[in-house]
mmCIF file of C-alpha atoms in Angstrom:
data_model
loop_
_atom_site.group_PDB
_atom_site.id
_atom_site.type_symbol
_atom_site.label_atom_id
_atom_site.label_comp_id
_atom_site.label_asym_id
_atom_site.label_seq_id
_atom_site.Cartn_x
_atom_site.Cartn_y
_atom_site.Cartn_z
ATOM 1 C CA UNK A 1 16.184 -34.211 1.193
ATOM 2 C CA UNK A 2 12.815 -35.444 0.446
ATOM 3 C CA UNK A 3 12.439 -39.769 -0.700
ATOM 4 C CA UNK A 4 11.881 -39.318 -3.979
ATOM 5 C CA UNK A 5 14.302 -40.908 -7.320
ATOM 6 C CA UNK A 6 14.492 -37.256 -8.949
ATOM 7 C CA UNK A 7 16.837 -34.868 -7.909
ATOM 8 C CA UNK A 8 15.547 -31.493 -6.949
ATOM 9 C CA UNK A 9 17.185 -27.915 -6.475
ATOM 10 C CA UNK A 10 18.884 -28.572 -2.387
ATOM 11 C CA UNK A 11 17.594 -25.374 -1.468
ATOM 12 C CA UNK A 12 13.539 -25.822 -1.230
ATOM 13 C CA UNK A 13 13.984 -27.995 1.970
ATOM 14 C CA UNK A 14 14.996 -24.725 3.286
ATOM 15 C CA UNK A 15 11.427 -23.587 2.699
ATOM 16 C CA UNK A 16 8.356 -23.798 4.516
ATOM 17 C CA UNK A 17 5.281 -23.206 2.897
ATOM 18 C CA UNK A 18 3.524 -19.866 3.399
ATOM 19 C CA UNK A 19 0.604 -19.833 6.223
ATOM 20 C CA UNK A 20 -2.306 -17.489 4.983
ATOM 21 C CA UNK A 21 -5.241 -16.532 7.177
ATOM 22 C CA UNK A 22 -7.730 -18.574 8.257
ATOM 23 C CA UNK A 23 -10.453 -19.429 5.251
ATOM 24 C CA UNK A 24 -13.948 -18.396 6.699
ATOM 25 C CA UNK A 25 -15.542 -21.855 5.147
ATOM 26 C CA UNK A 26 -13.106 -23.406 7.111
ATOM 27 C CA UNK A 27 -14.039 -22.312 10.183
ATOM 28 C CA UNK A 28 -17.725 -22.812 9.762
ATOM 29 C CA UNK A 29 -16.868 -25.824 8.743
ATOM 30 C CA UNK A 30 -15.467 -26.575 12.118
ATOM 31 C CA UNK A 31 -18.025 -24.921 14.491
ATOM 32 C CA UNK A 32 -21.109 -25.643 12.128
ATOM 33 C CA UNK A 33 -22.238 -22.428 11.273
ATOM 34 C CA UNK A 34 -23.111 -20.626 8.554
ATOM 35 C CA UNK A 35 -20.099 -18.342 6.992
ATOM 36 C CA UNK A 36 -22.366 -14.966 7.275
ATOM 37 C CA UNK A 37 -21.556 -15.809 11.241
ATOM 38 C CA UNK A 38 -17.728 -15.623 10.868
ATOM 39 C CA UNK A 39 -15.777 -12.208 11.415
ATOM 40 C CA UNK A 40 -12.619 -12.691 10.006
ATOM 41 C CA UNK A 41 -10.113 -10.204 10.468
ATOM 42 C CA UNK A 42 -6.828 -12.341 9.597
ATOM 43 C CA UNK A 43 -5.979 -11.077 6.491
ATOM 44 C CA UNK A 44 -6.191 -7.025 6.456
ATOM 45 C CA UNK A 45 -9.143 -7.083 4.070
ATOM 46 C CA UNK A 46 -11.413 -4.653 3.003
ATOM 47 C CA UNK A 47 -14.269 -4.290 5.662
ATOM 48 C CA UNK A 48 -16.944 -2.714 3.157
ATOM 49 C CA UNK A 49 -16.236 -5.144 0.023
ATOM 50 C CA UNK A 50 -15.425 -4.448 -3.154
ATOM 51 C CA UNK A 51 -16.298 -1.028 -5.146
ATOM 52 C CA UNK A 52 -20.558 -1.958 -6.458
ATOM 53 C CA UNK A 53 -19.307 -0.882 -9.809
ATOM 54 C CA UNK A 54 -16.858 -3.300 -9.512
ATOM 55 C CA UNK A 55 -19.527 -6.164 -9.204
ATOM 56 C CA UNK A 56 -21.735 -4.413 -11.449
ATOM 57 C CA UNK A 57 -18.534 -3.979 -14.176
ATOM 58 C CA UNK A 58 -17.867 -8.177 -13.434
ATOM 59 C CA UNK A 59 -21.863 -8.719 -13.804
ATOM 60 C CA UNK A 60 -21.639 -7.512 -17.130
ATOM 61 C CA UNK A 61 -18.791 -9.006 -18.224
ATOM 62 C CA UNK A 62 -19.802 -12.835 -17.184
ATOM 63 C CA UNK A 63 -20.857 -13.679 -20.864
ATOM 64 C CA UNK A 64 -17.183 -13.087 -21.807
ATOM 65 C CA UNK A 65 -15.232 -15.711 -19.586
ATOM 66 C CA UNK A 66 -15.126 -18.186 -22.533
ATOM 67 C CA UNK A 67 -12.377 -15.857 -23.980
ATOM 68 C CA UNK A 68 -8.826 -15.719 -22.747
ATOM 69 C CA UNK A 69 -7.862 -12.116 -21.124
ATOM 70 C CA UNK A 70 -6.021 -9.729 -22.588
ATOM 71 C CA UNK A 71 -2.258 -10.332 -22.147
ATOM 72 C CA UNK A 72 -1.343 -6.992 -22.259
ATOM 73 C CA UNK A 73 -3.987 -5.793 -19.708
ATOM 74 C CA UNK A 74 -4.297 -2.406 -22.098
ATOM 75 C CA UNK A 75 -6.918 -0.179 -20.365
ATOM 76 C CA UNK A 76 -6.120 -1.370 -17.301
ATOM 77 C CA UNK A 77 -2.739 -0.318 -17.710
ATOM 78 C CA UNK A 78 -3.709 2.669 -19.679
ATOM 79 C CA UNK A 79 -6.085 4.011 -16.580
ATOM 80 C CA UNK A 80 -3.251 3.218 -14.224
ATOM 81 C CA UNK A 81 -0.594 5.114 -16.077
ATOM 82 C CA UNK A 82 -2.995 7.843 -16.460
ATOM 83 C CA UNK A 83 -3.165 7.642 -12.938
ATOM 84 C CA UNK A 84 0.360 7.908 -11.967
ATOM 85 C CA UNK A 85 1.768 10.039 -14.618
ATOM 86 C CA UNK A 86 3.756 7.434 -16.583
ATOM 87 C CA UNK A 87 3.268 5.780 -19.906
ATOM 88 C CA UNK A 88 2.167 2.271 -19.719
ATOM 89 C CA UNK A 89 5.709 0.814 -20.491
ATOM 90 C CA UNK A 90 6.405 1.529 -16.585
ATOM 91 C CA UNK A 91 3.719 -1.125 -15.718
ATOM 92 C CA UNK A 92 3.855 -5.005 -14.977
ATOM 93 C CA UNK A 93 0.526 -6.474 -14.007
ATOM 94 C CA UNK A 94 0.311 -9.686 -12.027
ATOM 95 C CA UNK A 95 -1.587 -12.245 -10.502
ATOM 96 C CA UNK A 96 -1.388 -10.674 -7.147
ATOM 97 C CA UNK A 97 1.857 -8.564 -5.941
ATOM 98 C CA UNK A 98 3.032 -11.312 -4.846
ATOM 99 C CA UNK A 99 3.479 -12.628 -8.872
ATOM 100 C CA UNK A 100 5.489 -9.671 -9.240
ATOM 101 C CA UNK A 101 7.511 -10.855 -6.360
ATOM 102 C CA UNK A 102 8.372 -14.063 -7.531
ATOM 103 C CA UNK A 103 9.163 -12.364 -11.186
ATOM 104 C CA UNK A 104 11.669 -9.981 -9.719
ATOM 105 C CA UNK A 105 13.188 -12.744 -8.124
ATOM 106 C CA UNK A 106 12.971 -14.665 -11.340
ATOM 107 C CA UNK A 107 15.160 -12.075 -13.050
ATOM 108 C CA UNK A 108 17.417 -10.931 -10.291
ATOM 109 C CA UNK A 109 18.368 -13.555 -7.751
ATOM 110 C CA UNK A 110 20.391 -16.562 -8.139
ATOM 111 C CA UNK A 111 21.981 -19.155 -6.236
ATOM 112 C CA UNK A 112 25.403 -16.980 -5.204
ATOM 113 C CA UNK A 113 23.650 -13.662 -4.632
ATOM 114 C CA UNK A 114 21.733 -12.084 -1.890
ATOM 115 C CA UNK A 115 18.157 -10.091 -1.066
ATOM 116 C CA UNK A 116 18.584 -7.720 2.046
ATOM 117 C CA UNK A 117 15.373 -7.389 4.064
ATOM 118 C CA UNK A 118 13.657 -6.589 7.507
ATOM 119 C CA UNK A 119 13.296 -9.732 9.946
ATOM 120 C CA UNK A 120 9.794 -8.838 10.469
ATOM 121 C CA UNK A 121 8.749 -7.783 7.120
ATOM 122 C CA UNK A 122 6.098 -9.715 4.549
ATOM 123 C CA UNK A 123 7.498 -13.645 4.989
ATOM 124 C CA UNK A 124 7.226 -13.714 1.296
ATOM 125 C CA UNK A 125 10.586 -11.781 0.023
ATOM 126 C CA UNK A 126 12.444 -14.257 2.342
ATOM 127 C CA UNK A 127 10.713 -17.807 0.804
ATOM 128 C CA UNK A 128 10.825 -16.375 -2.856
ATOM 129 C CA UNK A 129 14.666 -15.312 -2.424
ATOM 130 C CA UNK A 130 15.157 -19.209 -1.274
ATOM 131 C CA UNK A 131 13.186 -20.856 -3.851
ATOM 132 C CA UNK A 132 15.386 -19.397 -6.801
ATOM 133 C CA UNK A 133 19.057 -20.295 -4.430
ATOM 134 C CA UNK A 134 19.701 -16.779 -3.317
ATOM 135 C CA UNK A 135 20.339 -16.039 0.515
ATOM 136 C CA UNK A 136 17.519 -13.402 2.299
ATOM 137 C CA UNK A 137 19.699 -11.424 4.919
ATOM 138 C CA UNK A 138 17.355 -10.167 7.337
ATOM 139 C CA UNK A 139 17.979 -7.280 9.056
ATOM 140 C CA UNK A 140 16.903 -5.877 12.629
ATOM 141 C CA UNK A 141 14.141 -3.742 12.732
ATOM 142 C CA UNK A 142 14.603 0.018 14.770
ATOM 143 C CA UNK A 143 11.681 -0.557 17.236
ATOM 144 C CA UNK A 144 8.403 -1.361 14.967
ATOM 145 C CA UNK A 145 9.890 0.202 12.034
ATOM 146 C CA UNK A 146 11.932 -0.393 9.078
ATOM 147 C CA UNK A 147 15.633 0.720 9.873
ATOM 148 C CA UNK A 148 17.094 1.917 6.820
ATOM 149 C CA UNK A 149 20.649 2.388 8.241
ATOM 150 C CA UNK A 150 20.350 -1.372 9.364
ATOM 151 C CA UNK A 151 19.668 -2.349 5.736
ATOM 152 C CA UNK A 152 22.088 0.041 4.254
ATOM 153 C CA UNK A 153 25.163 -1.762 5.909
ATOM 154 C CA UNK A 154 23.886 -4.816 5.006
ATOM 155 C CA UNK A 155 23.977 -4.510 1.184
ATOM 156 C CA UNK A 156 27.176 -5.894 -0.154
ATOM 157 C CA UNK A 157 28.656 -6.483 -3.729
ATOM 158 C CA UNK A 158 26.337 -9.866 -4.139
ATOM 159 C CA UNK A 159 23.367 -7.886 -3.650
ATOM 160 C CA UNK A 160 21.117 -7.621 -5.977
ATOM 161 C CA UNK A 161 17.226 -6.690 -4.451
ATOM 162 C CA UNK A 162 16.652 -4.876 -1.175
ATOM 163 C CA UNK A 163 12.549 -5.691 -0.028
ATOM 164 C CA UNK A 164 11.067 -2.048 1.569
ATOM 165 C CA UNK A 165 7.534 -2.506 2.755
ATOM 166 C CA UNK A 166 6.324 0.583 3.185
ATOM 167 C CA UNK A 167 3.397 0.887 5.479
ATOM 168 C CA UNK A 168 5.203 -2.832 6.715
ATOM 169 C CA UNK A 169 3.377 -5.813 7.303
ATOM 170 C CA UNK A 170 2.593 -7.192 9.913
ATOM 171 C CA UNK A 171 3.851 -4.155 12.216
ATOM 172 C CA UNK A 172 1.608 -1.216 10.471
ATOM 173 C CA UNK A 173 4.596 1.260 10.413
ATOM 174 C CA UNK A 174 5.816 3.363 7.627
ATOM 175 C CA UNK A 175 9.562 4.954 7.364
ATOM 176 C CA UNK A 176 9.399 8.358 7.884
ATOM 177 C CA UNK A 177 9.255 10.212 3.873
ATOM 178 C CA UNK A 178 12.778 12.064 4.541
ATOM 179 C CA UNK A 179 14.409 8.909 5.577
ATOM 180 C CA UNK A 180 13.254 6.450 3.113
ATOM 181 C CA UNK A 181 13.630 9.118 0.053
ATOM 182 C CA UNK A 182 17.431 9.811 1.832
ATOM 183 C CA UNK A 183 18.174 6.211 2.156
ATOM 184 C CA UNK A 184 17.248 5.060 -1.643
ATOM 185 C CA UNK A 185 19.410 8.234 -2.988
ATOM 186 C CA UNK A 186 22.234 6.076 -1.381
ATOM 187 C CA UNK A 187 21.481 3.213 -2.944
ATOM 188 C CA UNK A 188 24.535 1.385 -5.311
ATOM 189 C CA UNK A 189 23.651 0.923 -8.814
ATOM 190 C CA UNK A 190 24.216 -2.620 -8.284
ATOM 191 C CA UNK A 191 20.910 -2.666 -6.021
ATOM 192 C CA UNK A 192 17.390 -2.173 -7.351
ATOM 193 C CA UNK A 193 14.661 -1.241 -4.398
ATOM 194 C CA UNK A 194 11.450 -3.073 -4.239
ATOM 195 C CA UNK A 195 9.008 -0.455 -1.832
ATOM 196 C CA UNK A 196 6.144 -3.106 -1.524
ATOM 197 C CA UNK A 197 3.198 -0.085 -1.030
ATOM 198 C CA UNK A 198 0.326 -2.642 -0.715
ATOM 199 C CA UNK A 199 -1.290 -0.338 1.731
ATOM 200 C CA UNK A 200 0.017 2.886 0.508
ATOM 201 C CA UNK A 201 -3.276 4.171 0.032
ATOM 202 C CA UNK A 202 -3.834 3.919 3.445
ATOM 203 C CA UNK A 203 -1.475 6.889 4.217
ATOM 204 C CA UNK A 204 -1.533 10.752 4.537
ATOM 205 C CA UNK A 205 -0.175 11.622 0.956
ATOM 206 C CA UNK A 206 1.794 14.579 1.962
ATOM 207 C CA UNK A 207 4.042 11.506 3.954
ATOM 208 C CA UNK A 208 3.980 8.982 0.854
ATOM 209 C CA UNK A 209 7.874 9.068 -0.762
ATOM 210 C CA UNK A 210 8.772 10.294 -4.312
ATOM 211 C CA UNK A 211 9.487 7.228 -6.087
ATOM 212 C CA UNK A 212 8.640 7.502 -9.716
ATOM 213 C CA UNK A 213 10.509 11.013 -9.988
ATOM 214 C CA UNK A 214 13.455 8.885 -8.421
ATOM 215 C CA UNK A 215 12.466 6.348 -11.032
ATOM 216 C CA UNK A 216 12.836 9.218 -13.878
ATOM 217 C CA UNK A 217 15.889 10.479 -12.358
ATOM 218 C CA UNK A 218 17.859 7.311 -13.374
ATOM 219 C CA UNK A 219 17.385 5.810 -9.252
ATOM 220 C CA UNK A 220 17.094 1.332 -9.555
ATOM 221 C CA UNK A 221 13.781 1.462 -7.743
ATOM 222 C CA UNK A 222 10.512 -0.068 -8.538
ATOM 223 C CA UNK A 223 6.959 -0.082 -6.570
ATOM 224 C CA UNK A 224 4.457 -2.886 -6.209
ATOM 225 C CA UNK A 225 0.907 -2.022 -5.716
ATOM 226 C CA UNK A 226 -2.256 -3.643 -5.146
ATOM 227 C CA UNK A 227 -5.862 -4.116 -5.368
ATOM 228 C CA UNK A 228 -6.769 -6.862 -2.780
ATOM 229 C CA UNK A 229 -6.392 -3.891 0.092
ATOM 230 C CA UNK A 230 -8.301 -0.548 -0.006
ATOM 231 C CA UNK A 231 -10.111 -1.909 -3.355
ATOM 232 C CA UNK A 232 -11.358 -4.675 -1.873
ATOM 233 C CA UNK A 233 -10.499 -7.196 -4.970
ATOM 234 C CA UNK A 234 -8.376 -9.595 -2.690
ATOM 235 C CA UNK A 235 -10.266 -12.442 -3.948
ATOM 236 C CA UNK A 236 -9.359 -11.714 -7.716
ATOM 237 C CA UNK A 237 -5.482 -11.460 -7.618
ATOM 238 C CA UNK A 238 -4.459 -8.623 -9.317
ATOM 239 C CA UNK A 239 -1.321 -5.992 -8.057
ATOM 240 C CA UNK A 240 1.149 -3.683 -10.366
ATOM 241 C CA UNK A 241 4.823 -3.002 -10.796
ATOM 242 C CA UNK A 242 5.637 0.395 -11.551
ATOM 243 C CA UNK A 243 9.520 0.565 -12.723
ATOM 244 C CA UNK A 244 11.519 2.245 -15.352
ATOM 245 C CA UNK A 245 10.892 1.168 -18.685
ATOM 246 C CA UNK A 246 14.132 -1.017 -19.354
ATOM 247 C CA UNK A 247 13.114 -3.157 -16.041
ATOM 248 C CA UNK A 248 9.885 -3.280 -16.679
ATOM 249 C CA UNK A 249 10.565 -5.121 -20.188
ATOM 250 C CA UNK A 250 12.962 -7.745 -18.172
ATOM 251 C CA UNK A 251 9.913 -8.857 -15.806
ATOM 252 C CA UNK A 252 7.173 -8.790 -19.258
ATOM 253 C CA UNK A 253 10.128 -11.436 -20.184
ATOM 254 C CA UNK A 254 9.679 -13.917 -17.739
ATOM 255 C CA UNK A 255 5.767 -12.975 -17.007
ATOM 256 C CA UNK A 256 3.526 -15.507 -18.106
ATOM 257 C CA UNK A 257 1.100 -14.831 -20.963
ATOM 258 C CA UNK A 258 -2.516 -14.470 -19.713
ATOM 259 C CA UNK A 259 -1.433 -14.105 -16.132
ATOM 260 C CA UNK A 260 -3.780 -11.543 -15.171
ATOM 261 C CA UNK A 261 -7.639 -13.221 -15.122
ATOM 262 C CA UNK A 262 -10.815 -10.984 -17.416
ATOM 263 C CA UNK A 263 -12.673 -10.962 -14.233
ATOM 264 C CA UNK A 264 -9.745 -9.197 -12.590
ATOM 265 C CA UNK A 265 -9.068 -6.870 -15.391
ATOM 266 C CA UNK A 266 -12.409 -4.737 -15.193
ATOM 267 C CA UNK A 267 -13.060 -5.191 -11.818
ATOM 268 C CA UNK A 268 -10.190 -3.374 -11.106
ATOM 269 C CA UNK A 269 -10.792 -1.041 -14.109
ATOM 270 C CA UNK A 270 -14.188 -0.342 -12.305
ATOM 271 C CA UNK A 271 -12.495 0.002 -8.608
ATOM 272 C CA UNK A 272 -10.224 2.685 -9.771
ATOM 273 C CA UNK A 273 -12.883 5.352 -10.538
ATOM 274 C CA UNK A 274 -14.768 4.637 -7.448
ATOM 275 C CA UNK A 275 -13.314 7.243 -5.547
ATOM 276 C CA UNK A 276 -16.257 7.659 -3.493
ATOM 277 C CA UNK A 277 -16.058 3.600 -1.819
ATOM 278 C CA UNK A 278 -11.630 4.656 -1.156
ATOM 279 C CA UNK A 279 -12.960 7.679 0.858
ATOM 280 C CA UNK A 280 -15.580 5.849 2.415
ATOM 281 C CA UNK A 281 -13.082 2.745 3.219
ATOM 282 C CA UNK A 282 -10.734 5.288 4.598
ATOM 283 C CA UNK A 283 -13.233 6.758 6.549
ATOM 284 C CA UNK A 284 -13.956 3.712 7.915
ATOM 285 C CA UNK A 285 -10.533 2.789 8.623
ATOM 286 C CA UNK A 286 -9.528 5.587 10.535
ATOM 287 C CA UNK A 287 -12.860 5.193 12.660
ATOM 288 C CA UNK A 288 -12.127 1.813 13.588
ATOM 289 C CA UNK A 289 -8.630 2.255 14.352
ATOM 290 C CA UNK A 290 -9.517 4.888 16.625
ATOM 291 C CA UNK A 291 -11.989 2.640 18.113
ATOM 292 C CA UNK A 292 -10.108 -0.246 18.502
ATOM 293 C CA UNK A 293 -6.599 1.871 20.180
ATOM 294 C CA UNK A 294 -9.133 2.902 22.533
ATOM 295 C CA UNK A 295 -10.436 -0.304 23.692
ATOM 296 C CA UNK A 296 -6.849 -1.900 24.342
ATOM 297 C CA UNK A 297 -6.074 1.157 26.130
ATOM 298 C CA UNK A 298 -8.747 0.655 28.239
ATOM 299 C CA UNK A 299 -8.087 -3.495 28.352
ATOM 300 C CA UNK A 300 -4.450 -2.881 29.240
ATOM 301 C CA UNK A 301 -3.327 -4.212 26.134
ATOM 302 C CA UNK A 302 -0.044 -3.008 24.277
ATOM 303 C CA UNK A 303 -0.781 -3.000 20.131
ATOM 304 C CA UNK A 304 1.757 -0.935 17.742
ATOM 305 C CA UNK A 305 0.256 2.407 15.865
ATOM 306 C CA UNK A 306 -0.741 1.513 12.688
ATOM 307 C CA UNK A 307 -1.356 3.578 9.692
ATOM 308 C CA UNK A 308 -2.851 0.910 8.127
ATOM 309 C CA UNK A 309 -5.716 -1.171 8.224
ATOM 310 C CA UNK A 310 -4.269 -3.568 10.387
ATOM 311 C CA UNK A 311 -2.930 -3.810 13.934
ATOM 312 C CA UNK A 312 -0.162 -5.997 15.700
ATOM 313 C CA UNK A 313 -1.488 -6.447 19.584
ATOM 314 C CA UNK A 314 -0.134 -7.786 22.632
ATOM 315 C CA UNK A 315 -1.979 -10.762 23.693
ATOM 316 C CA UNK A 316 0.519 -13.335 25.780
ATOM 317 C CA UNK A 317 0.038 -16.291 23.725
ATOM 318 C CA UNK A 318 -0.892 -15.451 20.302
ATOM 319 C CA UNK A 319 -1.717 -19.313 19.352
ATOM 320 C CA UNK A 320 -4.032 -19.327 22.130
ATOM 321 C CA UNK A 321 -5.602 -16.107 22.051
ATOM 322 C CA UNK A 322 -6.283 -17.281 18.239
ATOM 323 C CA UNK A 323 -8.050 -20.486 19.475
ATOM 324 C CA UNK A 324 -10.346 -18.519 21.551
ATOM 325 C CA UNK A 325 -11.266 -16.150 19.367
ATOM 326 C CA UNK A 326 -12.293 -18.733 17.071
ATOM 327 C CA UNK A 327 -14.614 -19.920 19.267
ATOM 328 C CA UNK A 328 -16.039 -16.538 19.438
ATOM 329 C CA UNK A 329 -16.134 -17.113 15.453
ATOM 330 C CA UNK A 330 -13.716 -14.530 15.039
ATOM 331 C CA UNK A 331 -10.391 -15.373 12.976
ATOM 332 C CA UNK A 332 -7.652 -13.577 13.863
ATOM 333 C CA UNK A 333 -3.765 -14.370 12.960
ATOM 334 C CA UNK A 334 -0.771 -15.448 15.465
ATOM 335 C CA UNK A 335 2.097 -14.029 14.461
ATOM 336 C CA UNK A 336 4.651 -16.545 15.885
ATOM 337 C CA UNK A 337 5.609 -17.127 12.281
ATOM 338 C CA UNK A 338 7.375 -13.915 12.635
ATOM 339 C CA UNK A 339 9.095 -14.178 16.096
ATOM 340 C CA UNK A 340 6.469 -12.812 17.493
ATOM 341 C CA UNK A 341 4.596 -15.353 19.580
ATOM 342 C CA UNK A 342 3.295 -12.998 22.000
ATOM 343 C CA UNK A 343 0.936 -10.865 19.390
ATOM 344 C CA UNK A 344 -2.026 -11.806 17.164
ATOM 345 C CA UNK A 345 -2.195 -9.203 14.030
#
């Protein structure tokens, strides 16, 4: 345990903190350059920005930032609901998806109980499980992707959350519709399923699962979404929990008032109708990808298909391969973090 008189909860010197990408400043900090020479592609943002009516809709609402936001994030919440086909009571806004992590956690993990997972899923369902006492069993993946069956025999009676990112990060995989929609009609009633679809958008939608008729159909499942991907607001913090009404009111519990910033709120009001800069993005997207399988082919490198807008490559040593390409002002991100120290995402 840390040197210090007061006692603190055993189980944080389990934790290490969380390693984000690279900051551009930081880099041309380093090299002495200016940021516009920087290429960073670390953190699976979006390449074209945010939506212009987003930073026309945040323009215009400047002159209000001496007022708090609006707790209830109401026509945020009633655009998304519109959106989805639900009534805004299915909603949870937070700073960030990952907020909406830590609040599930908040309300179902305690020291005693457990949080079933992938071993190389998003680092942040095992670190939030510790930091409230509960125990993160991490499961084997099948190949690059998710295996269901592997998590299945891994929920017991102390289980309480079961962590489904789906497209996954960092491998850019998504579980096949029939499988995933098969494997949470299994689920106990003692389990609720967090699908983490951060870059759902990114996928065909004839091969994006069910959920919220699941959700309607009585099924413990809830979704996380997010606007720091294909909307380009990464920089704002703002994601969504979709989930039945009576667990959506247990996570507005333990959510903090004014958790979601004004800025964020329209911004992300203004990205939703911007249908034209998602097609463009995913236009882009699929361009690139196709670009960039093409040029490891022809480099001899092995990377995993992604349907995202990411990709896990072969490199040999990822630390070192990310020190080079920092010298080439490019930021990139080692993945030895998650076993893998052989691949740069």
């Amino acid at each position: 345990m840390a040197e210090i008189p007061v006692e603190y909860n055993p189980w944080v010197d389990l934790l290490r903190p969380y390693e984000p990408g690279k900051p551009v400043e930081e880099l041309a900090r380093e090299l002495g350059v200016e940021p516009d020479a920087v290429v960073k592609l670390a953190s699976n943002e979006n390449a074209l920005g945010p939506s212009p009516a987003a930073v026309r809709a945040l323009q215009q609402a400047a002159s209000r930032m001496h007022l708090y936001p609006d707790g209830s994030c109401f026509y945020l919440a009633r655009r998304v609901s519109q959106k989805l086909g639900v009534t805004p009571d299915w909603l949870v806004f937070g700073s960030g998806s990952n907020e909406l992590i830590v609040l599930l956690a908040l309300v179902f993990l305690r020291p005693g109980v457990t949080a079933v997972m992938s071993q190389k899923s998003f680092l942040i369902y095992r670190l939030v499980s510790r930091t409230v006492g509960a125990e993160p069993i991490e499961v084997p993946m099948k190949g690059w992707t998710i295996d269901t069956h592997a998590l299945q025999e891994a929920i017991g009676e102390d289980c309480r959350l079961v962590f489904i990112a789906n497209p996954n990060n960092p491998t850019g995989t998504a579980v096949d519709r029939e499988n995933l929609e098969a494997f949470l009609d299994r689920l106990p009633g003692h389990v609720l399923a967090v699908v983490d679809e951060a870059y759902v958008e990114f996928m065909p939608e004839d091969q994006t699962p069910d959920l919220i008729s699941r959700m309607r159909n009585g099924r413990m499942i809830c979704s996380l979404r997010t606007f720091s991907k294909i909307y380009g607001l990464a920089g704002l913090r703002i994601g969504y929990c979709v989930a039945p009404p009576p667990v959506a009111s247990l996570l507005q519990r333990v959510r903090q008032p004014f958790n979601v910033n004004s800025a964020a709120q329209v911004a992300a009001l203004a990205a939703l109708d911007d249908e034209d800069h998602v097609r463009r993005t995913l236009k882009l997207v699929a361009s690139e990808r196709q670009f960039l399988e093409s040029e490891l082919r022809d480099l001899g490198l092995e990377y995993v298909p992604s349907v995202t807008n990411f990709m896990l490559v072969r490199t040999g040593d990822g630390r070192r391969t990310f020190a080079a390409l920092q010298e080439r002002h490019i930021i990139v991100r080692p993945m030895d973090v998650y076993g893998l120290s052989d691949f740069v995402r």
